């Protein structure tokens, strides 16, 4: 599998998460305090005090439409209203059946196969909340994930930094892929063996050796600079939060007044326009800056299957459960690629997807995980 660089300018596509303070940043990364900023002026771009005219209205309006479409109002997500919505029922009955009601059908295909399980975090294992830094996993969900990992190789693939999602999940027996798959770590004692791609050995918090694969390491100095610039340039917009996800940066506008969303997009675009090796994507009330490399959650799934010796095997059934636009890359890999499997979209509203099945919310995800464990135990 070859990693390629692509776009020559930032493009919009998708993403996830956030933090309690305005800036979540690892201690060993460049500090963005006012003192640090004053000492490192060469790292920062000049903050525009008025519209420069370079960002045209068409692009601005296009971004605003994308930001609105990826951020449905809370009322739409009300479970009771969805239950009675005819379009949602039609969506689940005719296009993307519930993975719970279709569980026996899925398992009939899984007989004699080894299941590999891939899970997103935000909106899948935890709810989407106003302060995503507080998107804690319930103890019941943690138990469900822990139990399913006893029977199937299980990986968490998230847009959050790997350290953050590891902290939230708190299970050392899982594979973790943070920053949309750009920061992959094996459980202690397990390897990431791959024929073409190199990996490094590190030590986890328990002092045990773990394998790391980080295909975007060369971008870290650039991301550091952009991170500080984004903190500075958005500091006067109330509600903006800039999150350091190591190999990508998230700019959250969940708590920004809608009338200021365009301003957020303009400021972010102003920073990254001089960085052709970075691209801009969008998700649930978040803009995200990522390196321009041919790597995504789908590539992470393929990499993990290859590392586990489960790639291109007729007796393997990969299952990926996720709710975000970035999960579509993984759904597409399992639908169209040689590693044929099932994508399961977590959504309370009808939408187009590359997944085969659907689940409504994290509570249904937990029931699905429990069902997998019950099924496996019955096969013993």
Short mmCIF file of C-alpha atoms in Angstrom, two decimals, residues 11 19 51 85 173 226 264 276 311 321 377:
data_model
loop_
_atom_site.label_atom_id
_atom_site.label_comp_id
_atom_site.label_asym_id
_atom_site.label_seq_id
_atom_site.Cartn_x
_atom_site.Cartn_y
_atom_site.Cartn_z
CA UNK A 11 -10.30 21.25 -0.18
CA UNK A 19 -12.05 19.91 24.45
CA UNK A 51 -12.15 40.92 4.78
CA UNK A 85 -41.00 9.74 10.77
CA UNK A 173 -6.37 -4.77 24.70
CA UNK A 226 -0.74 26.15 11.93
CA UNK A 264 -14.85 31.09 11.33
CA UNK A 276 -0.75 23.56 0.03
CA UNK A 311 -6.25 -9.21 4.38
CA UNK A 321 -19.44 0.80 12.79
CA UNK A 377 -20.47 -17.79 22.88
#
